[in-house]
CSV table of C-alpha atoms in Angstrom, one decimal:
chain,number,residue,atom,x,y,z
C,3,UNK,CA,-7.0,-27.5,3.6
C,4,UNK,CA,-8.5,-27.1,7.0
C,5,UNK,CA,-11.6,-24.9,7.1
C,6,UNK,CA,-13.1,-22.6,9.8
C,7,UNK,CA,-16.2,-23.9,11.4
C,8,UNK,CA,-19.5,-22.2,10.7
C,9,UNK,CA,-20.3,-21.2,14.3
C,10,UNK,CA,-16.9,-20.7,16.1
C,11,UNK,CA,-13.2,-20.6,15.9
C,12,UNK,CA,-10.9,-22.3,18.3
C,13,UNK,CA,-7.5,-20.8,19.1
C,14,UNK,CA,-6.4,-24.0,20.8
C,15,UNK,CA,-6.6,-26.2,17.7
C,16,UNK,CA,-3.9,-28.7,16.8
C,17,UNK,CA,-0.9,-27.4,14.8
C,18,UNK,CA,-1.8,-26.6,11.2
C,19,UNK,CA,-0.1,-28.0,8.2
C,20,UNK,CA,-1.6,-25.2,6.1
C,21,UNK,CA,-3.4,-21.9,6.8
C,22,UNK,CA,-7.0,-22.6,7.8
C,23,UNK,CA,-8.6,-20.2,5.4
C,24,UNK,CA,-12.2,-20.7,4.4
C,25,UNK,CA,-12.7,-21.3,0.7
C,26,UNK,CA,-12.0,-18.1,-1.3
C,27,UNK,CA,-14.5,-17.8,-4.1
C,28,UNK,CA,-14.4,-15.8,-7.3
C,29,UNK,CA,-17.4,-13.8,-6.1
C,30,UNK,CA,-15.5,-12.8,-3.0
C,31,UNK,CA,-12.7,-11.4,-5.2
C,32,UNK,CA,-15.2,-9.5,-7.3
C,33,UNK,CA,-16.9,-8.1,-4.3
C,34,UNK,CA,-13.6,-6.6,-3.3
C,35,UNK,CA,-13.1,-4.9,-6.7
C,36,UNK,CA,-13.2,-1.1,-6.4
C,37,UNK,CA,-15.9,-0.8,-9.0
C,38,UNK,CA,-18.1,-3.2,-7.0
C,39,UNK,CA,-18.0,-1.5,-3.6
C,40,UNK,CA,-17.3,2.2,-4.4
C,41,UNK,CA,-20.8,3.2,-5.5
C,42,UNK,CA,-22.1,1.9,-2.1
C,43,UNK,CA,-19.5,3.7,0.0
C,44,UNK,CA,-18.8,6.7,-2.2
C,45,UNK,CA,-19.6,9.3,0.5
C,46,UNK,CA,-17.0,7.8,2.9
C,47,UNK,CA,-14.1,7.5,0.3
C,48,UNK,CA,-11.7,10.1,-1.0
C,49,UNK,CA,-12.9,11.7,-4.2
C,50,UNK,CA,-12.4,9.4,-7.2
C,51,UNK,CA,-13.7,8.7,-10.7
C,52,UNK,CA,-14.0,5.3,-12.4
C,53,UNK,CA,-13.5,4.8,-16.1
C,54,UNK,CA,-14.7,1.5,-17.7
C,55,UNK,CA,-11.9,0.0,-19.8
C,56,UNK,CA,-12.4,-1.3,-23.3
C,57,UNK,CA,-10.9,-4.5,-24.8
C,58,UNK,CA,-8.4,-2.5,-27.0
C,59,UNK,CA,-7.1,-0.6,-24.0
C,60,UNK,CA,-6.7,-3.8,-22.0
C,61,UNK,CA,-4.8,-5.3,-24.9
C,62,UNK,CA,-2.5,-2.2,-24.8
C,63,UNK,CA,-1.9,-2.8,-21.1
C,64,UNK,CA,-1.1,-6.4,-21.7
C,65,UNK,CA,1.2,-5.8,-24.7
C,66,UNK,CA,5.0,-6.0,-24.2
C,67,UNK,CA,7.0,-2.8,-24.3
C,68,UNK,CA,6.1,0.8,-23.4
C,69,UNK,CA,4.8,2.9,-26.2
C,70,UNK,CA,3.1,6.1,-25.1
C,71,UNK,CA,0.6,8.1,-27.1
C,72,UNK,CA,1.2,11.7,-28.1
C,73,UNK,CA,0.3,14.2,-25.4
C,74,UNK,CA,0.4,17.4,-27.5
C,75,UNK,CA,-3.0,18.5,-26.1
C,76,UNK,CA,-1.7,18.2,-22.6
C,77,UNK,CA,-0.3,21.3,-20.6
C,78,UNK,CA,3.4,21.9,-21.0
C,79,UNK,CA,5.5,20.0,-18.4
C,80,UNK,CA,7.7,21.8,-15.9
C,81,UNK,CA,10.9,19.7,-15.7
C,82,UNK,CA,11.9,21.5,-12.5
C,83,UNK,CA,8.8,20.2,-10.8
C,84,UNK,CA,8.9,16.5,-11.5
C,85,UNK,CA,10.1,13.8,-13.8
C,86,UNK,CA,6.7,12.2,-14.7
C,87,UNK,CA,6.4,10.9,-18.3
C,88,UNK,CA,10.2,10.7,-18.7
C,89,UNK,CA,9.9,8.4,-21.7
C,90,UNK,CA,7.3,10.5,-23.5
C,91,UNK,CA,8.5,14.1,-23.0
C,92,UNK,CA,10.8,14.2,-26.0
C,93,UNK,CA,10.5,12.2,-29.2
C,94,UNK,CA,13.2,10.9,-31.4
C,95,UNK,CA,13.1,13.1,-34.5
C,96,UNK,CA,14.0,10.2,-36.7
C,97,UNK,CA,11.0,8.3,-35.5
C,98,UNK,CA,8.5,11.2,-35.6
C,99,UNK,CA,6.8,10.1,-38.8
C,100,UNK,CA,6.7,6.5,-37.7
C,101,UNK,CA,5.2,7.4,-34.4
C,102,UNK,CA,2.4,9.3,-36.0
C,103,UNK,CA,1.4,6.3,-38.0
C,104,UNK,CA,1.6,4.0,-35.0
C,105,UNK,CA,-0.4,5.9,-32.4
C,106,UNK,CA,-1.1,3.3,-29.7
C,107,UNK,CA,-4.3,5.1,-28.6
C,108,UNK,CA,-5.9,5.0,-32.1
C,109,UNK,CA,-8.3,2.2,-31.0
C,110,UNK,CA,-9.1,3.6,-27.6
C,111,UNK,CA,-9.4,7.3,-28.2
C,112,UNK,CA,-12.5,7.5,-26.1
C,113,UNK,CA,-10.7,6.1,-23.1
C,114,UNK,CA,-7.8,8.4,-23.6
C,115,UNK,CA,-10.2,11.4,-23.7
C,116,UNK,CA,-11.9,10.3,-20.6
C,117,UNK,CA,-8.6,10.0,-18.7
C,118,UNK,CA,-7.5,13.4,-19.8
C,119,UNK,CA,-10.8,15.0,-18.9
C,120,UNK,CA,-10.9,13.3,-15.5
C,121,UNK,CA,-7.4,14.5,-14.6
C,122,UNK,CA,-8.5,18.1,-15.4
C,123,UNK,CA,-11.7,17.6,-13.4
C,124,UNK,CA,-9.9,16.4,-10.3
C,125,UNK,CA,-7.5,19.4,-10.2
C,126,UNK,CA,-4.7,18.2,-12.6
C,127,UNK,CA,-3.2,15.6,-10.3
C,128,UNK,CA,-4.5,12.0,-9.8
C,129,UNK,CA,-3.4,8.7,-8.3
C,130,UNK,CA,-4.3,5.6,-10.5
C,131,UNK,CA,-5.2,2.1,-9.7
C,132,UNK,CA,-7.0,-0.8,-11.3
C,133,UNK,CA,-9.8,-2.9,-9.8
C,134,UNK,CA,-7.7,-4.2,-6.9
C,135,UNK,CA,-4.2,-2.9,-7.1
C,136,UNK,CA,-2.4,0.4,-7.3
C,137,UNK,CA,1.0,0.4,-9.3
C,138,UNK,CA,3.0,1.2,-6.1
C,139,UNK,CA,5.7,-1.1,-7.2
C,140,UNK,CA,6.4,1.0,-10.3
C,141,UNK,CA,6.9,4.4,-8.8
C,142,UNK,CA,10.6,4.1,-9.5
C,143,UNK,CA,9.8,5.0,-13.1
C,144,UNK,CA,7.8,8.1,-12.1
C,145,UNK,CA,10.3,9.9,-9.8
C,146,UNK,CA,9.2,7.8,-6.9
C,147,UNK,CA,5.7,9.1,-7.0
C,148,UNK,CA,2.2,7.9,-7.7
C,149,UNK,CA,1.2,11.4,-8.8
C,150,UNK,CA,0.1,11.6,-12.4
C,151,UNK,CA,-0.6,14.8,-14.4
C,152,UNK,CA,-1.1,13.5,-17.9
C,153,UNK,CA,-2.6,10.3,-19.4
C,154,UNK,CA,0.9,9.2,-20.4
C,155,UNK,CA,2.0,9.3,-16.7
C,156,UNK,CA,-0.9,7.0,-16.0
C,157,UNK,CA,0.0,4.6,-18.8
C,158,UNK,CA,3.6,4.5,-17.8
C,159,UNK,CA,2.8,3.4,-14.2
C,160,UNK,CA,0.2,0.9,-15.2
C,161,UNK,CA,2.4,-0.8,-17.9
C,162,UNK,CA,5.4,-0.9,-15.5
C,163,UNK,CA,3.6,-2.6,-12.6
C,164,UNK,CA,3.6,-6.2,-11.7
C,165,UNK,CA,0.7,-5.5,-9.3
C,166,UNK,CA,-1.4,-4.3,-12.3
C,167,UNK,CA,-0.4,-7.3,-14.3
C,168,UNK,CA,-1.6,-9.6,-11.5
C,169,UNK,CA,-5.0,-7.9,-11.7
C,170,UNK,CA,-5.1,-8.5,-15.4
C,171,UNK,CA,-3.9,-12.0,-15.6
C,172,UNK,CA,-4.2,-13.7,-12.2
C,173,UNK,CA,-7.2,-12.1,-10.5
C,174,UNK,CA,-8.8,-15.5,-9.7
C,175,UNK,CA,-5.7,-17.4,-8.8
C,176,UNK,CA,-6.1,-19.6,-5.7
C,177,UNK,CA,-9.9,-19.3,-5.7
C,178,UNK,CA,-12.0,-22.4,-4.9
C,179,UNK,CA,-13.1,-22.9,-8.5
C,180,UNK,CA,-9.7,-22.2,-10.1
C,181,UNK,CA,-8.0,-24.8,-7.9
C,182,UNK,CA,-10.2,-27.6,-9.3
C,183,UNK,CA,-10.2,-26.9,-13.0
C,184,UNK,CA,-7.7,-27.2,-15.8
C,185,UNK,CA,-6.8,-24.3,-18.0
C,186,UNK,CA,-9.5,-24.7,-20.5
C,187,UNK,CA,-12.3,-25.2,-18.0
C,188,UNK,CA,-11.0,-22.3,-15.9
C,189,UNK,CA,-11.2,-19.9,-18.9
C,190,UNK,CA,-14.9,-20.9,-19.3
C,191,UNK,CA,-15.7,-20.8,-15.6
C,192,UNK,CA,-14.2,-17.4,-14.9
C,193,UNK,CA,-16.8,-14.7,-14.8
C,194,UNK,CA,-16.0,-11.7,-17.1
C,195,UNK,CA,-14.3,-9.0,-15.1
C,196,UNK,CA,-15.5,-5.5,-15.8
C,197,UNK,CA,-12.1,-3.7,-15.6
C,198,UNK,CA,-12.1,-0.1,-14.5
C,199,UNK,CA,-9.4,2.5,-14.1
C,200,UNK,CA,-9.7,4.3,-10.8
C,201,UNK,CA,-8.4,7.9,-10.8
C,202,UNK,CA,-8.3,9.3,-7.3
C,203,UNK,CA,-7.8,13.0,-6.6
C,204,UNK,CA,-4.3,13.5,-5.4
C,205,UNK,CA,-3.9,14.9,-1.9
C,206,UNK,CA,-1.0,14.9,0.6
C,207,UNK,CA,-1.5,11.8,2.7
C,208,UNK,CA,0.3,11.1,5.9
C,209,UNK,CA,1.2,7.4,5.7
C,210,UNK,CA,1.5,7.2,9.5
C,211,UNK,CA,-2.3,7.6,9.8
C,212,UNK,CA,-3.3,4.7,7.5
C,213,UNK,CA,-4.5,1.5,9.2
C,214,UNK,CA,-5.5,-2.0,7.9
C,215,UNK,CA,-8.4,-3.6,9.6
C,216,UNK,CA,-9.2,-7.3,9.6
C,217,UNK,CA,-12.9,-8.4,9.7
C,218,UNK,CA,-13.7,-12.0,10.6
C,219,UNK,CA,-17.4,-13.0,10.6
C,220,UNK,CA,-18.5,-9.4,10.7
C,221,UNK,CA,-16.3,-8.5,13.6
C,222,UNK,CA,-13.0,-6.5,13.6
C,223,UNK,CA,-10.5,-8.9,15.2
C,224,UNK,CA,-7.3,-6.8,14.6
C,225,UNK,CA,-6.0,-3.4,13.4
C,226,UNK,CA,-2.5,-2.8,12.1
C,227,UNK,CA,-0.5,0.2,11.3
C,228,UNK,CA,0.1,0.2,7.5
C,229,UNK,CA,3.4,2.1,7.2
C,230,UNK,CA,6.1,0.0,8.8
C,231,UNK,CA,8.0,2.8,10.5
C,232,UNK,CA,8.0,3.8,14.1
C,233,UNK,CA,5.8,6.9,14.9
C,234,UNK,CA,5.9,7.6,18.6
C,235,UNK,CA,2.8,9.8,18.7
C,236,UNK,CA,0.6,7.0,17.5
C,237,UNK,CA,0.7,5.2,20.9
C,238,UNK,CA,-1.0,8.0,22.8
C,239,UNK,CA,-3.8,8.0,20.2
C,240,UNK,CA,-4.2,4.2,19.8
C,241,UNK,CA,-7.4,4.1,21.9
C,242,UNK,CA,-8.9,7.0,19.9
C,243,UNK,CA,-8.0,5.3,16.6
C,244,UNK,CA,-9.5,2.0,17.8
C,245,UNK,CA,-12.7,3.6,18.9
C,246,UNK,CA,-13.1,5.7,15.7
C,247,UNK,CA,-12.4,2.6,13.5
C,248,UNK,CA,-14.8,0.4,15.4
C,249,UNK,CA,-17.6,3.0,15.2
C,250,UNK,CA,-17.0,3.6,11.6
C,251,UNK,CA,-17.1,-0.1,10.8
C,252,UNK,CA,-20.3,-0.7,12.8
C,253,UNK,CA,-22.1,2.2,11.2
C,254,UNK,CA,-21.0,1.7,7.5
C,255,UNK,CA,-19.6,-1.7,6.7
C,256,UNK,CA,-20.6,-4.4,9.2
C,257,UNK,CA,-24.0,-5.1,7.7
C,258,UNK,CA,-23.6,-3.8,4.2
C,259,UNK,CA,-20.6,-5.5,2.7
C,260,UNK,CA,-21.6,-8.8,1.0
C,261,UNK,CA,-19.0,-11.0,2.6
C,262,UNK,CA,-18.7,-11.6,6.3
C,263,UNK,CA,-14.8,-11.7,6.3
C,264,UNK,CA,-12.7,-9.1,4.5
C,265,UNK,CA,-9.9,-6.6,5.0
C,266,UNK,CA,-10.3,-2.8,4.7
C,267,UNK,CA,-7.9,0.1,4.8
C,268,UNK,CA,-8.7,3.5,6.4
C,269,UNK,CA,-7.1,6.9,6.7
C,270,UNK,CA,-7.7,9.1,9.8
C,271,UNK,CA,-6.4,12.6,9.1
C,272,UNK,CA,-6.1,15.2,11.9
C,273,UNK,CA,-8.0,16.1,14.0
C,274,UNK,CA,-8.8,12.4,13.9
C,275,UNK,CA,-12.6,12.8,14.0
C,276,UNK,CA,-13.2,11.6,10.4
C,277,UNK,CA,-12.4,8.1,9.0
C,278,UNK,CA,-12.0,7.6,5.3
C,279,UNK,CA,-12.4,4.3,3.5
C,280,UNK,CA,-9.4,3.8,1.2
C,281,UNK,CA,-9.7,0.2,0.0
C,282,UNK,CA,-11.3,-3.2,0.6
C,283,UNK,CA,-9.2,-6.4,0.2
C,284,UNK,CA,-10.0,-10.1,0.2
C,285,UNK,CA,-9.8,-12.2,3.3
C,286,UNK,CA,-7.2,-14.3,1.6
C,287,UNK,CA,-3.5,-15.0,1.7
C,288,UNK,CA,-2.8,-12.6,-1.2
C,289,UNK,CA,-3.6,-9.7,1.2
C,290,UNK,CA,-0.6,-8.5,3.3
C,291,UNK,CA,-1.3,-9.1,7.0
C,292,UNK,CA,1.4,-6.5,7.9
C,293,UNK,CA,2.2,-6.6,11.6
C,294,UNK,CA,0.1,-9.8,12.2
C,295,UNK,CA,0.5,-13.2,10.7
C,296,UNK,CA,-2.4,-14.9,8.9
C,297,UNK,CA,-2.3,-17.8,11.4
C,298,UNK,CA,-2.8,-15.3,14.2
C,299,UNK,CA,-5.7,-13.7,12.4
C,300,UNK,CA,-7.4,-17.0,11.6
C,301,UNK,CA,-7.1,-18.5,15.1
C,302,UNK,CA,-7.0,-15.6,17.6
C,303,UNK,CA,-9.8,-15.0,20.1
C,304,UNK,CA,-12.6,-12.9,19.0
C,305,UNK,CA,-16.4,-12.4,19.3
C,306,UNK,CA,-16.9,-15.5,17.1
C,307,UNK,CA,-14.4,-17.8,19.0
C,308,UNK,CA,-15.4,-20.6,21.3
C,309,UNK,CA,-14.3,-18.6,24.4
C,310,UNK,CA,-16.3,-15.5,23.7
C,311,UNK,CA,-19.4,-17.4,22.4
C,312,UNK,CA,-19.5,-19.4,25.6
C,313,UNK,CA,-19.0,-16.3,27.7
C,314,UNK,CA,-21.8,-14.5,26.0
C,315,UNK,CA,-24.2,-17.5,26.5
C,316,UNK,CA,-23.2,-17.6,30.2
C,317,UNK,CA,-23.8,-13.9,30.6
C,318,UNK,CA,-27.3,-14.2,29.0
C,319,UNK,CA,-28.2,-17.1,31.3
C,320,UNK,CA,-27.0,-15.2,34.3
C,321,UNK,CA,-29.1,-12.2,33.4
C,322,UNK,CA,-32.1,-14.4,32.9
C,323,UNK,CA,-31.6,-16.0,36.4
C,324,UNK,CA,-31.3,-12.5,38.1
C,325,UNK,CA,-34.8,-11.4,36.9
C,326,UNK,CA,-36.9,-10.9,40.1
C,327,UNK,CA,-40.7,-11.5,39.9
C,328,UNK,CA,-42.7,-9.1,42.1
C,329,UNK,CA,-46.1,-10.5,43.0
C,330,UNK,CA,-49.1,-8.1,43.0
C,331,UNK,CA,-50.8,-8.0,46.4
C,332,UNK,CA,-54.5,-9.1,46.5
C,333,UNK,CA,-57.0,-6.3,46.8
C,334,UNK,CA,-58.1,-7.5,50.3
C,335,UNK,CA,-54.6,-6.9,51.7
C,336,UNK,CA,-53.8,-3.7,49.8
C,337,UNK,CA,-54.9,-1.5,52.7
C,338,UNK,CA,-52.9,-3.4,55.2
C,339,UNK,CA,-49.8,-3.4,53.0
C,340,UNK,CA,-50.2,0.4,52.5
C,341,UNK,CA,-50.3,0.9,56.3
C,342,UNK,CA,-47.2,-1.2,56.8
C,343,UNK,CA,-45.4,0.7,54.1
C,344,UNK,CA,-46.2,4.0,55.9
C,345,UNK,CA,-45.1,2.6,59.3
C,346,UNK,CA,-41.8,1.4,57.9
C,347,UNK,CA,-41.0,4.1,55.4
C,348,UNK,CA,-37.3,4.2,56.2
C,349,UNK,CA,-36.9,0.5,56.0
C,350,UNK,CA,-38.8,0.3,52.7
C,351,UNK,CA,-36.5,2.9,51.2
C,352,UNK,CA,-33.4,1.0,52.2
C,353,UNK,CA,-34.8,-2.4,51.1
C,354,UNK,CA,-35.6,-1.0,47.6
C,355,UNK,CA,-31.9,-0.5,46.9
C,356,UNK,CA,-30.7,-3.9,48.0
C,357,UNK,CA,-29.3,-6.1,45.1
C,358,UNK,CA,-27.5,-9.4,45.3
C,359,UNK,CA,-23.9,-8.8,46.1
C,360,UNK,CA,-22.7,-11.6,43.9
C,361,UNK,CA,-24.4,-10.0,40.9
C,362,UNK,CA,-22.5,-6.7,41.5
C,363,UNK,CA,-19.2,-8.6,41.6
C,364,UNK,CA,-20.1,-10.4,38.3
C,365,UNK,CA,-20.9,-7.1,36.6
C,366,UNK,CA,-17.6,-5.6,37.7
C,367,UNK,CA,-15.8,-8.7,36.4
C,368,UNK,CA,-17.6,-8.7,33.1
C,369,UNK,CA,-15.0,-8.5,30.3
C,370,UNK,CA,-15.7,-6.5,27.1
C,371,UNK,CA,-13.8,-7.7,24.0
C,372,UNK,CA,-11.9,-5.1,21.9
C,373,UNK,CA,-9.8,-5.7,18.8
C,374,UNK,CA,-6.0,-5.5,19.2
C,375,UNK,CA,-4.4,-2.5,17.5
C,376,UNK,CA,-0.8,-3.2,16.7
C,377,UNK,CA,1.8,-0.4,16.1
C,378,UNK,CA,5.5,-0.5,15.2
C,379,UNK,CA,7.5,-0.1,18.4
C,380,UNK,CA,10.8,1.8,18.5
C,381,UNK,CA,12.9,-1.4,18.9
C,382,UNK,CA,10.8,-3.6,16.5
C,383,UNK,CA,12.7,-5.2,13.6
C,384,UNK,CA,10.1,-3.6,11.3
C,385,UNK,CA,10.9,-0.1,12.5
C,386,UNK,CA,12.6,2.3,10.1
C,387,UNK,CA,11.9,0.0,7.1
C,388,UNK,CA,13.0,2.8,4.8
C,389,UNK,CA,16.4,1.2,5.1
C,390,UNK,CA,15.1,-1.8,3.1
C,391,UNK,CA,13.5,-1.4,-0.3
C,392,UNK,CA,9.7,-1.6,-0.2
C,393,UNK,CA,8.2,-4.3,-2.4
C,394,UNK,CA,11.5,-6.2,-2.2
C,395,UNK,CA,10.0,-9.1,-4.2
C,396,UNK,CA,10.0,-6.7,-7.3
C,397,UNK,CA,13.7,-6.3,-7.8
C,398,UNK,CA,15.0,-3.4,-9.9
C,399,UNK,CA,18.3,-2.9,-11.8
C,400,UNK,CA,21.0,-1.3,-9.6
C,401,UNK,CA,21.2,1.7,-12.0
C,402,UNK,CA,17.5,2.4,-11.5
C,403,UNK,CA,17.8,2.3,-7.7
C,404,UNK,CA,20.8,4.6,-7.8
C,405,UNK,CA,19.1,7.0,-10.1
C,406,UNK,CA,16.0,7.1,-7.9
C,407,UNK,CA,18.1,8.0,-4.9
C,408,UNK,CA,19.9,10.7,-6.8
C,409,UNK,CA,16.9,13.0,-7.2
C,410,UNK,CA,15.2,14.4,-10.3
C,411,UNK,CA,18.5,15.2,-12.2
C,412,UNK,CA,19.7,11.6,-11.9
C,413,UNK,CA,16.4,10.2,-13.0
C,414,UNK,CA,16.3,12.5,-16.0
C,415,UNK,CA,19.9,11.4,-16.9
C,416,UNK,CA,19.0,7.8,-16.5
C,417,UNK,CA,15.9,8.2,-18.7
C,418,UNK,CA,18.0,9.6,-21.5
C,419,UNK,CA,20.5,6.8,-21.2
C,420,UNK,CA,17.7,4.3,-21.1
C,421,UNK,CA,16.2,5.7,-24.3
C,422,UNK,CA,19.6,5.4,-26.0
C,423,UNK,CA,19.8,1.8,-25.0
C,424,UNK,CA,16.3,1.1,-26.4
C,425,UNK,CA,17.1,2.9,-29.6
C,426,UNK,CA,20.3,0.9,-30.1
C,427,UNK,CA,18.5,-2.4,-29.4
C,428,UNK,CA,15.9,-1.5,-32.0
C,429,UNK,CA,18.6,-0.6,-34.6
C,430,UNK,CA,20.3,-3.9,-33.9
C,431,UNK,CA,17.1,-5.8,-34.3
C,432,UNK,CA,16.4,-4.0,-37.7
C,433,UNK,CA,20.0,-4.8,-38.9
C,434,UNK,CA,19.6,-8.4,-37.9
C,435,UNK,CA,16.3,-8.6,-39.7
C,436,UNK,CA,17.9,-7.0,-42.8
C,437,UNK,CA,20.8,-9.4,-42.7
C,438,UNK,CA,18.4,-12.3,-42.4
C,439,UNK,CA,16.4,-11.1,-45.5
C,440,UNK,CA,19.6,-10.6,-47.5
C,441,UNK,CA,20.8,-14.2,-46.7
C,442,UNK,CA,17.4,-15.5,-47.9
């Protein structure tokens, strides 16, 4: 794979047969984990709490099937408000005794208690995520919402998400070390990941004001709108957003994040004078480039590219050449020089303001580099993407999609039917097992 040079990037390179990413290391992935960077940037992030996860809880997340612990201690749920926890709100009476004996949280009661207490501490509504990913692909099972009010809501989203599974099973895929080792060596080489559950205080977020920022060699090279719908008002504010983001980056992230290349997400709520850090992602192909392509981001002009490095050197040389040395007059001629200055006061005043004309022209022509901010235009193919299912790589059954579009009543009806299907499948398995024992 082609690699970026240490000192510069050329946009006029020969056609690539693969994306010219620098090597992605496991340490870079760990540096982008929420638990790693959040303590450093806590004051500029939305309110959140991190809960260290134990081995039994991680085993529960990795296990097949969705079995939710009893939430008797939780506040009563208002079905008219939402459909969260649809699989855990009512229990099958026939399985009540069995469920008591098979409490899935028996081995991680401390984690369960921390989650419950944290939800209460953060106002009763939270949004969950793991080290790198939020379960946005699983909102179909939670009334199309990331909002969680009980621990079971959190478990339901985590266990239904392919994004979370990727965090658990494939965090170091495509890293430099993983690409050169077989399975056994890889297991030994992978550093232990301190998994954390992130619970962020729920607040009404305007998706049109989220932006993804691409940092290459400690310089922002591009800014992209995150929500792929057209919002006309963004265009008149684009310079404001670019200025706010650039200042925020220079003051908070540029010299403090361990890696020189990374991607970060921000939220700029009205009146657009405060920037919040939402997430940090790896400078790697696994991160969605949104309105850009990774080839663009890797090869576009920037403060670290050949063009701008050469321009900066030329500017520095020009400034050095324009320095004027003013000799100090000898003491013997000081009186004469003073008399001449008095005789030609007007001329002296005029001469003192004279500067080389070519220097003025060069200053006017001096170009200041700014990152491109890319927004969805009204006629862009990406506009109005709500017509296409988000996360289309994670296909859902047609019944689920139809139910999610039908509102809360349809989701509740679907949940009941789904439970019946699961109960029937379980009975069939038990009958098959009994028949097999009888034949033996």
